[in-house]
């Protein structure tokens, strides 16, 4: 009896295995392919969802070129000397280049990956000043900034980007000497310590940028040497709009304004008498920038 029962159980198991094999063969091949491919498709969809262009503020480096139309005005307050007069230049053509590098941007370090260096340089071309009697005086104007920059994204990678900068600025404006104090005094050579804050806010397909800084002069050049006990300070502002037009590339337009203010302790009888001076430098620019990730 037991032997018969065991044989019957073995036959039942064999029939069950055969039925499962037949059922498996009966499943259409496309269905098997579809079920096997499903996990791959889901993975592909996740990759596409994460495949949006990286946002500015996470880049490894950026570089750009601008074409700037710049100007400058120098005026005095409480001017009592007849041997000084205001100075101005408008419409100076001033190409510039600028770049930023974040060496650890691809690391997982939460603070160090957003610390970088920033550098910019601009120089006017074809610039002249008018001296006494209408004489043309060769004039050079250049600007250099180098410093450290830290960026912060308060609401995630797709939101606004805030930046803090600290570094040195050099602004050199040199007018050919012509024994004319009103023109010689216009020569300046600013070396300043600059501290600034910047922000970039996405607005639909474009981004708006704004920044401001304070510049503490370490040296000012010829202008301050004309007066007794000079003191000076400086501030700057900038606005810009950026429009992406290709992966990593954006067109840019903006304006900048820098203001140096002087206070003099002149006394009657000094060769040059004024209560202070205001040196304003400004410009509008168009350019293109590339962000590398």
PDB file of C-alpha atoms in Angstrom, residues 38-264:
ATOM      1  CA  UNK A  38      10.095  47.152 -17.972  1.00  0.00           C
ATOM      2  CA  UNK A  39      12.776  47.773 -15.311  1.00  0.00           C
ATOM      3  CA  UNK A  40      15.098  49.211 -17.991  1.00  0.00           C
ATOM      4  CA  UNK A  41      12.372  51.533 -19.227  1.00  0.00           C
ATOM      5  CA  UNK A  42      11.687  52.752 -15.710  1.00  0.00           C
ATOM      6  CA  UNK A  43      15.411  53.400 -15.210  1.00  0.00           C
ATOM      7  CA  UNK A  44      15.552  55.249 -18.513  1.00  0.00           C
ATOM      8  CA  UNK A  45      12.625  57.425 -17.489  1.00  0.00           C
ATOM      9  CA  UNK A  46      14.363  58.297 -14.222  1.00  0.00           C
ATOM     10  CA  UNK A  47      17.479  59.294 -16.137  1.00  0.00           C
ATOM     11  CA  UNK A  48      15.461  61.497 -18.493  1.00  0.00           C
ATOM     12  CA  UNK A  49      13.725  63.138 -15.548  1.00  0.00           C
ATOM     13  CA  UNK A  50      17.117  63.957 -14.015  1.00  0.00           C
ATOM     14  CA  UNK A  51      18.596  64.977 -17.358  1.00  0.00           C
ATOM     15  CA  UNK A  52      17.608  68.648 -17.356  1.00  0.00           C
ATOM     16  CA  UNK A  53      20.448  71.078 -18.093  1.00  0.00           C
ATOM     17  CA  UNK A  54      22.480  71.771 -14.942  1.00  0.00           C
ATOM     18  CA  UNK A  55      21.630  75.032 -13.239  1.00  0.00           C
ATOM     19  CA  UNK A  56      23.944  78.027 -13.038  1.00  0.00           C
ATOM     20  CA  UNK A  57      25.394  78.106  -9.563  1.00  0.00           C
ATOM     21  CA  UNK A  58      26.626  74.523  -9.716  1.00  0.00           C
ATOM     22  CA  UNK A  59      29.152  74.884 -12.545  1.00  0.00           C
ATOM     23  CA  UNK A  60      32.825  73.920 -12.378  1.00  0.00           C
ATOM     24  CA  UNK A  61      33.856  77.027 -14.295  1.00  0.00           C
ATOM     25  CA  UNK A  62      32.481  79.892 -16.334  1.00  0.00           C
ATOM     26  CA  UNK A  63      34.043  82.235 -18.880  1.00  0.00           C
ATOM     27  CA  UNK A  64      32.694  85.180 -20.831  1.00  0.00           C
ATOM     28  CA  UNK A  65      33.439  88.064 -23.161  1.00  0.00           C
ATOM     29  CA  UNK A  66      31.714  91.453 -23.027  1.00  0.00           C
ATOM     30  CA  UNK A  67      31.725  94.523 -25.248  1.00  0.00           C
ATOM     31  CA  UNK A  68      31.246  97.569 -23.031  1.00  0.00           C
ATOM     32  CA  UNK A  69      30.520 101.199 -23.802  1.00  0.00           C
ATOM     33  CA  UNK A  70      31.960 103.066 -20.828  1.00  0.00           C
ATOM     34  CA  UNK A  71      32.185 106.582 -19.465  1.00  0.00           C
ATOM     35  CA  UNK A  72      33.699 108.600 -16.659  1.00  0.00           C
ATOM     36  CA  UNK A  73      33.061 111.952 -14.999  1.00  0.00           C
ATOM     37  CA  UNK A  74      35.231 113.709 -12.405  1.00  0.00           C
ATOM     38  CA  UNK A  75      33.823 116.724 -10.575  1.00  0.00           C
ATOM     39  CA  UNK A  76      34.687 118.775  -7.479  1.00  0.00           C
ATOM     40  CA  UNK A  77      32.634 120.138  -4.618  1.00  0.00           C
ATOM     41  CA  UNK A  78      33.318 123.568  -3.088  1.00  0.00           C
ATOM     42  CA  UNK A  79      35.900 124.238  -5.766  1.00  0.00           C
ATOM     43  CA  UNK A  80      37.699 127.545  -5.217  1.00  0.00           C
ATOM     44  CA  UNK A  81      40.692 126.979  -7.498  1.00  0.00           C
ATOM     45  CA  UNK A  82      40.480 128.309 -11.036  1.00  0.00           C
ATOM     46  CA  UNK A  83      43.202 125.914 -12.183  1.00  0.00           C
ATOM     47  CA  UNK A  84      40.945 122.839 -11.901  1.00  0.00           C
ATOM     48  CA  UNK A  85      37.861 121.891 -13.882  1.00  0.00           C
ATOM     49  CA  UNK A  86      35.665 118.864 -14.352  1.00  0.00           C
ATOM     50  CA  UNK A  87      36.664 116.012 -16.615  1.00  0.00           C
ATOM     51  CA  UNK A  88      34.455 113.649 -18.577  1.00  0.00           C
ATOM     52  CA  UNK A  89      34.695 110.983 -21.235  1.00  0.00           C
ATOM     53  CA  UNK A  90      31.740 109.194 -22.819  1.00  0.00           C
ATOM     54  CA  UNK A  91      31.371 106.365 -25.291  1.00  0.00           C
ATOM     55  CA  UNK A  92      34.692 104.627 -24.651  1.00  0.00           C
ATOM     56  CA  UNK A  93      34.849 101.190 -26.281  1.00  0.00           C
ATOM     57  CA  UNK A  94      36.023  98.753 -23.588  1.00  0.00           C
ATOM     58  CA  UNK A  95      36.153  94.982 -24.333  1.00  0.00           C
ATOM     59  CA  UNK A  96      36.417  92.729 -21.297  1.00  0.00           C
ATOM     60  CA  UNK A  97      36.890  89.082 -20.338  1.00  0.00           C
ATOM     61  CA  UNK A  98      35.865  87.387 -17.107  1.00  0.00           C
ATOM     62  CA  UNK A  99      35.910  83.932 -15.561  1.00  0.00           C
ATOM     63  CA  UNK A 100      35.296  81.887 -12.433  1.00  0.00           C
ATOM     64  CA  UNK A 101      36.661  78.520 -11.305  1.00  0.00           C
ATOM     65  CA  UNK A 102      35.358  76.245  -8.525  1.00  0.00           C
ATOM     66  CA  UNK A 103      38.038  73.516  -8.241  1.00  0.00           C
ATOM     67  CA  UNK A 104      36.000  71.240  -5.936  1.00  0.00           C
ATOM     68  CA  UNK A 105      32.604  71.717  -7.615  1.00  0.00           C
ATOM     69  CA  UNK A 106      32.380  68.018  -8.529  1.00  0.00           C
ATOM     70  CA  UNK A 107      33.124  66.821  -5.034  1.00  0.00           C
ATOM     71  CA  UNK A 108      30.595  65.967  -2.325  1.00  0.00           C
ATOM     72  CA  UNK A 109      32.067  68.466   0.139  1.00  0.00           C
ATOM     73  CA  UNK A 110      29.129  70.727   1.044  1.00  0.00           C
ATOM     74  CA  UNK A 111      31.048  74.003   1.558  1.00  0.00           C
ATOM     75  CA  UNK A 112      34.331  73.671  -0.301  1.00  0.00           C
ATOM     76  CA  UNK A 113      32.599  72.762  -3.580  1.00  0.00           C
ATOM     77  CA  UNK A 114      31.105  76.255  -3.690  1.00  0.00           C
ATOM     78  CA  UNK A 115      34.332  78.170  -3.034  1.00  0.00           C
ATOM     79  CA  UNK A 116      36.150  79.521  -6.060  1.00  0.00           C
ATOM     80  CA  UNK A 117      38.220  82.253  -7.624  1.00  0.00           C
ATOM     81  CA  UNK A 118      36.988  85.058  -9.897  1.00  0.00           C
ATOM     82  CA  UNK A 119      38.980  87.132 -12.388  1.00  0.00           C
ATOM     83  CA  UNK A 120      38.043  89.885 -14.828  1.00  0.00           C
ATOM     84  CA  UNK A 121      39.940  92.308 -17.048  1.00  0.00           C
ATOM     85  CA  UNK A 122      38.870  95.195 -19.290  1.00  0.00           C
ATOM     86  CA  UNK A 123      40.765  97.771 -21.334  1.00  0.00           C
ATOM     87  CA  UNK A 124      39.562 100.726 -23.389  1.00  0.00           C
ATOM     88  CA  UNK A 125      40.720 101.032 -26.990  1.00  0.00           C
ATOM     89  CA  UNK A 126      41.168 104.175 -29.078  1.00  0.00           C
ATOM     90  CA  UNK A 127      40.721 106.544 -26.127  1.00  0.00           C
ATOM     91  CA  UNK A 128      41.991 110.149 -26.159  1.00  0.00           C
ATOM     92  CA  UNK A 129      41.448 113.239 -24.010  1.00  0.00           C
ATOM     93  CA  UNK A 130      41.362 116.875 -25.024  1.00  0.00           C
ATOM     94  CA  UNK A 131      43.971 119.122 -23.407  1.00  0.00           C
ATOM     95  CA  UNK A 132      44.503 122.873 -23.340  1.00  0.00           C
ATOM     96  CA  UNK A 133      44.007 124.469 -26.737  1.00  0.00           C
ATOM     97  CA  UNK A 134      42.237 121.358 -28.047  1.00  0.00           C
ATOM     98  CA  UNK A 135      45.355 119.190 -28.116  1.00  0.00           C
ATOM     99  CA  UNK A 136      44.739 115.433 -28.210  1.00  0.00           C
ATOM    100  CA  UNK A 137      46.210 113.587 -25.238  1.00  0.00           C
ATOM    101  CA  UNK A 138      46.792 109.847 -25.286  1.00  0.00           C
ATOM    102  CA  UNK A 139      44.678 108.198 -22.588  1.00  0.00           C
ATOM    103  CA  UNK A 140      44.611 104.659 -21.240  1.00  0.00           C
ATOM    104  CA  UNK A 141      41.937 103.034 -19.100  1.00  0.00           C
ATOM    105  CA  UNK A 142      42.078  99.521 -17.730  1.00  0.00           C
ATOM    106  CA  UNK A 143      40.357  97.550 -15.000  1.00  0.00           C
ATOM    107  CA  UNK A 144      41.348  94.313 -13.247  1.00  0.00           C
ATOM    108  CA  UNK A 145      39.646  92.354 -10.473  1.00  0.00           C
ATOM    109  CA  UNK A 146      40.848  89.187  -8.758  1.00  0.00           C
ATOM    110  CA  UNK A 147      39.372  87.583  -5.688  1.00  0.00           C
ATOM    111  CA  UNK A 148      37.680  84.716  -3.888  1.00  0.00           C
ATOM    112  CA  UNK A 149      33.996  83.905  -4.312  1.00  0.00           C
ATOM    113  CA  UNK A 150      31.594  81.751  -2.336  1.00  0.00           C
ATOM    114  CA  UNK A 151      28.124  80.812  -3.577  1.00  0.00           C
ATOM    115  CA  UNK A 152      25.020  79.670  -1.743  1.00  0.00           C
ATOM    116  CA  UNK A 153      21.704  78.249  -2.974  1.00  0.00           C
ATOM    117  CA  UNK A 154      19.107  78.889  -0.236  1.00  0.00           C
ATOM    118  CA  UNK A 155      16.209  76.971  -1.840  1.00  0.00           C
ATOM    119  CA  UNK A 156      17.904  74.290  -3.927  1.00  0.00           C
ATOM    120  CA  UNK A 157      19.818  74.019  -7.163  1.00  0.00           C
ATOM    121  CA  UNK A 158      17.037  75.465  -9.343  1.00  0.00           C
ATOM    122  CA  UNK A 159      16.434  78.532  -7.197  1.00  0.00           C
ATOM    123  CA  UNK A 160      18.260  81.810  -6.585  1.00  0.00           C
ATOM    124  CA  UNK A 161      22.036  81.869  -6.151  1.00  0.00           C
ATOM    125  CA  UNK A 162      23.673  84.216  -3.661  1.00  0.00           C
ATOM    126  CA  UNK A 163      27.393  84.992  -3.746  1.00  0.00           C
ATOM    127  CA  UNK A 164      29.882  86.789  -1.511  1.00  0.00           C
ATOM    128  CA  UNK A 165      33.165  88.070  -2.933  1.00  0.00           C
ATOM    129  CA  UNK A 166      36.357  89.505  -1.532  1.00  0.00           C
ATOM    130  CA  UNK A 167      39.427  90.592  -3.431  1.00  0.00           C
ATOM    131  CA  UNK A 168      41.491  93.354  -4.989  1.00  0.00           C
ATOM    132  CA  UNK A 169      40.525  95.770  -7.759  1.00  0.00           C
ATOM    133  CA  UNK A 170      42.859  97.816  -9.927  1.00  0.00           C
ATOM    134  CA  UNK A 171      41.470 100.719 -11.945  1.00  0.00           C
ATOM    135  CA  UNK A 172      44.040 102.683 -13.885  1.00  0.00           C
ATOM    136  CA  UNK A 173      43.118 105.840 -15.803  1.00  0.00           C
ATOM    137  CA  UNK A 174      46.131 107.671 -17.191  1.00  0.00           C
ATOM    138  CA  UNK A 175      46.072 110.902 -19.184  1.00  0.00           C
ATOM    139  CA  UNK A 176      49.229 111.971 -20.985  1.00  0.00           C
ATOM    140  CA  UNK A 177      50.952 114.729 -19.000  1.00  0.00           C
ATOM    141  CA  UNK A 178      50.486 118.180 -20.530  1.00  0.00           C
ATOM    142  CA  UNK A 179      51.300 120.630 -17.704  1.00  0.00           C
ATOM    143  CA  UNK A 180      47.560 121.140 -17.334  1.00  0.00           C
ATOM    144  CA  UNK A 181      46.463 120.428 -13.740  1.00  0.00           C
ATOM    145  CA  UNK A 182      42.841 119.967 -14.757  1.00  0.00           C
ATOM    146  CA  UNK A 183      43.899 117.060 -16.967  1.00  0.00           C
ATOM    147  CA  UNK A 184      46.809 115.746 -14.920  1.00  0.00           C
ATOM    148  CA  UNK A 185      44.549 115.478 -11.851  1.00  0.00           C
ATOM    149  CA  UNK A 186      42.226 113.196 -13.835  1.00  0.00           C
ATOM    150  CA  UNK A 187      44.877 110.475 -13.772  1.00  0.00           C
ATOM    151  CA  UNK A 188      44.086 107.923 -11.092  1.00  0.00           C
ATOM    152  CA  UNK A 189      45.435 104.521 -10.184  1.00  0.00           C
ATOM    153  CA  UNK A 190      43.026 102.916  -7.759  1.00  0.00           C
ATOM    154  CA  UNK A 191      44.037  99.822  -5.846  1.00  0.00           C
ATOM    155  CA  UNK A 192      41.130  98.835  -3.619  1.00  0.00           C
ATOM    156  CA  UNK A 193      40.033  96.078  -1.309  1.00  0.00           C
ATOM    157  CA  UNK A 194      36.551  95.107  -2.472  1.00  0.00           C
ATOM    158  CA  UNK A 195      33.866  93.242  -0.542  1.00  0.00           C
ATOM    159  CA  UNK A 196      30.642  92.487  -2.380  1.00  0.00           C
ATOM    160  CA  UNK A 197      27.365  90.588  -2.529  1.00  0.00           C
ATOM    161  CA  UNK A 198      25.702  89.277  -5.690  1.00  0.00           C
ATOM    162  CA  UNK A 199      22.464  87.517  -6.508  1.00  0.00           C
ATOM    163  CA  UNK A 200      21.005  85.644  -9.472  1.00  0.00           C
ATOM    164  CA  UNK A 201      17.261  84.900  -9.649  1.00  0.00           C
ATOM    165  CA  UNK A 202      15.686  82.689 -12.369  1.00  0.00           C
ATOM    166  CA  UNK A 203      12.588  84.311 -13.885  1.00  0.00           C
ATOM    167  CA  UNK A 204      11.018  81.964 -16.416  1.00  0.00           C
ATOM    168  CA  UNK A 205      13.489  81.302 -19.241  1.00  0.00           C
ATOM    169  CA  UNK A 206      15.860  84.109 -18.202  1.00  0.00           C
ATOM    170  CA  UNK A 207      17.765  85.132 -15.072  1.00  0.00           C
ATOM    171  CA  UNK A 208      18.130  88.510 -13.403  1.00  0.00           C
ATOM    172  CA  UNK A 209      21.363  89.461 -11.652  1.00  0.00           C
ATOM    173  CA  UNK A 210      22.253  92.263  -9.255  1.00  0.00           C
ATOM    174  CA  UNK A 211      25.298  93.049  -7.171  1.00  0.00           C
ATOM    175  CA  UNK A 212      26.811  95.704  -4.941  1.00  0.00           C
ATOM    176  CA  UNK A 213      30.178  96.217  -3.306  1.00  0.00           C
ATOM    177  CA  UNK A 214      32.236  98.510  -1.138  1.00  0.00           C
ATOM    178  CA  UNK A 215      35.745  99.449  -2.229  1.00  0.00           C
ATOM    179  CA  UNK A 216      38.282 100.638   0.332  1.00  0.00           C
ATOM    180  CA  UNK A 217      41.102 102.423  -1.532  1.00  0.00           C
ATOM    181  CA  UNK A 218      44.642 101.355  -0.680  1.00  0.00           C
ATOM    182  CA  UNK A 219      45.986 103.924  -3.176  1.00  0.00           C
ATOM    183  CA  UNK A 220      44.372 106.477  -5.482  1.00  0.00           C
ATOM    184  CA  UNK A 221      47.077 107.905  -7.719  1.00  0.00           C
ATOM    185  CA  UNK A 222      47.627 111.496  -8.825  1.00  0.00           C
ATOM    186  CA  UNK A 223      44.260 113.019  -7.928  1.00  0.00           C
ATOM    187  CA  UNK A 224      44.624 112.787  -4.146  1.00  0.00           C
ATOM    188  CA  UNK A 225      48.199 114.144  -4.274  1.00  0.00           C
ATOM    189  CA  UNK A 226      46.881 117.570  -5.307  1.00  0.00           C
ATOM    190  CA  UNK A 227      45.098 118.151  -1.987  1.00  0.00           C
ATOM    191  CA  UNK A 228      45.786 118.325   1.722  1.00  0.00           C
ATOM    192  CA  UNK A 229      44.784 115.347   3.909  1.00  0.00           C
ATOM    193  CA  UNK A 230      42.685 113.462   1.325  1.00  0.00           C
ATOM    194  CA  UNK A 231      40.406 110.556   2.245  1.00  0.00           C
ATOM    195  CA  UNK A 232      38.407 108.385  -0.147  1.00  0.00           C
ATOM    196  CA  UNK A 233      35.943 105.518  -0.376  1.00  0.00           C
ATOM    197  CA  UNK A 234      34.076 103.733  -3.136  1.00  0.00           C
ATOM    198  CA  UNK A 235      30.916 101.775  -3.919  1.00  0.00           C
ATOM    199  CA  UNK A 236      29.766  99.889  -6.992  1.00  0.00           C
ATOM    200  CA  UNK A 237      26.505  98.516  -8.385  1.00  0.00           C
ATOM    201  CA  UNK A 238      25.659  96.252 -11.275  1.00  0.00           C
ATOM    202  CA  UNK A 239      22.548  94.862 -12.975  1.00  0.00           C
ATOM    203  CA  UNK A 240      22.314  92.236 -15.705  1.00  0.00           C
ATOM    204  CA  UNK A 241      19.950  89.879 -17.498  1.00  0.00           C
ATOM    205  CA  UNK A 242      21.058  86.484 -18.839  1.00  0.00           C
ATOM    206  CA  UNK A 243      19.252  84.580 -21.598  1.00  0.00           C
ATOM    207  CA  UNK A 244      20.283  80.928 -22.245  1.00  0.00           C
ATOM    208  CA  UNK A 245      20.316  80.024 -25.944  1.00  0.00           C
ATOM    209  CA  UNK A 246      22.317  76.755 -26.101  1.00  0.00           C
ATOM    210  CA  UNK A 247      23.588  74.155 -23.607  1.00  0.00           C
ATOM    211  CA  UNK A 248      25.934  75.999 -21.267  1.00  0.00           C
ATOM    212  CA  UNK A 249      25.739  79.249 -23.246  1.00  0.00           C
ATOM    213  CA  UNK A 250      23.888  82.449 -22.422  1.00  0.00           C
ATOM    214  CA  UNK A 251      23.642  85.939 -23.882  1.00  0.00           C
ATOM    215  CA  UNK A 252      24.070  88.759 -21.375  1.00  0.00           C
ATOM    216  CA  UNK A 253      23.245  92.455 -21.156  1.00  0.00           C
ATOM    217  CA  UNK A 254      23.783  94.770 -18.238  1.00  0.00           C
ATOM    218  CA  UNK A 255      25.026  97.981 -16.705  1.00  0.00           C
ATOM    219  CA  UNK A 256      27.561  98.892 -14.029  1.00  0.00           C
ATOM    220  CA  UNK A 257      28.297 101.941 -11.916  1.00  0.00           C
ATOM    221  CA  UNK A 258      31.278 102.722  -9.669  1.00  0.00           C
ATOM    222  CA  UNK A 259      31.525 105.816  -7.495  1.00  0.00           C
ATOM    223  CA  UNK A 260      34.602 107.073  -5.632  1.00  0.00           C
ATOM    224  CA  UNK A 261      34.082 109.963  -3.248  1.00  0.00           C
ATOM    225  CA  UNK A 262      36.821 112.170  -1.788  1.00  0.00           C
ATOM    226  CA  UNK A 263      37.043 114.531   1.130  1.00  0.00           C
ATOM    227  CA  UNK A 264      39.812 117.161   1.216  1.00  0.00           C
TER     228      UNK A 264
END
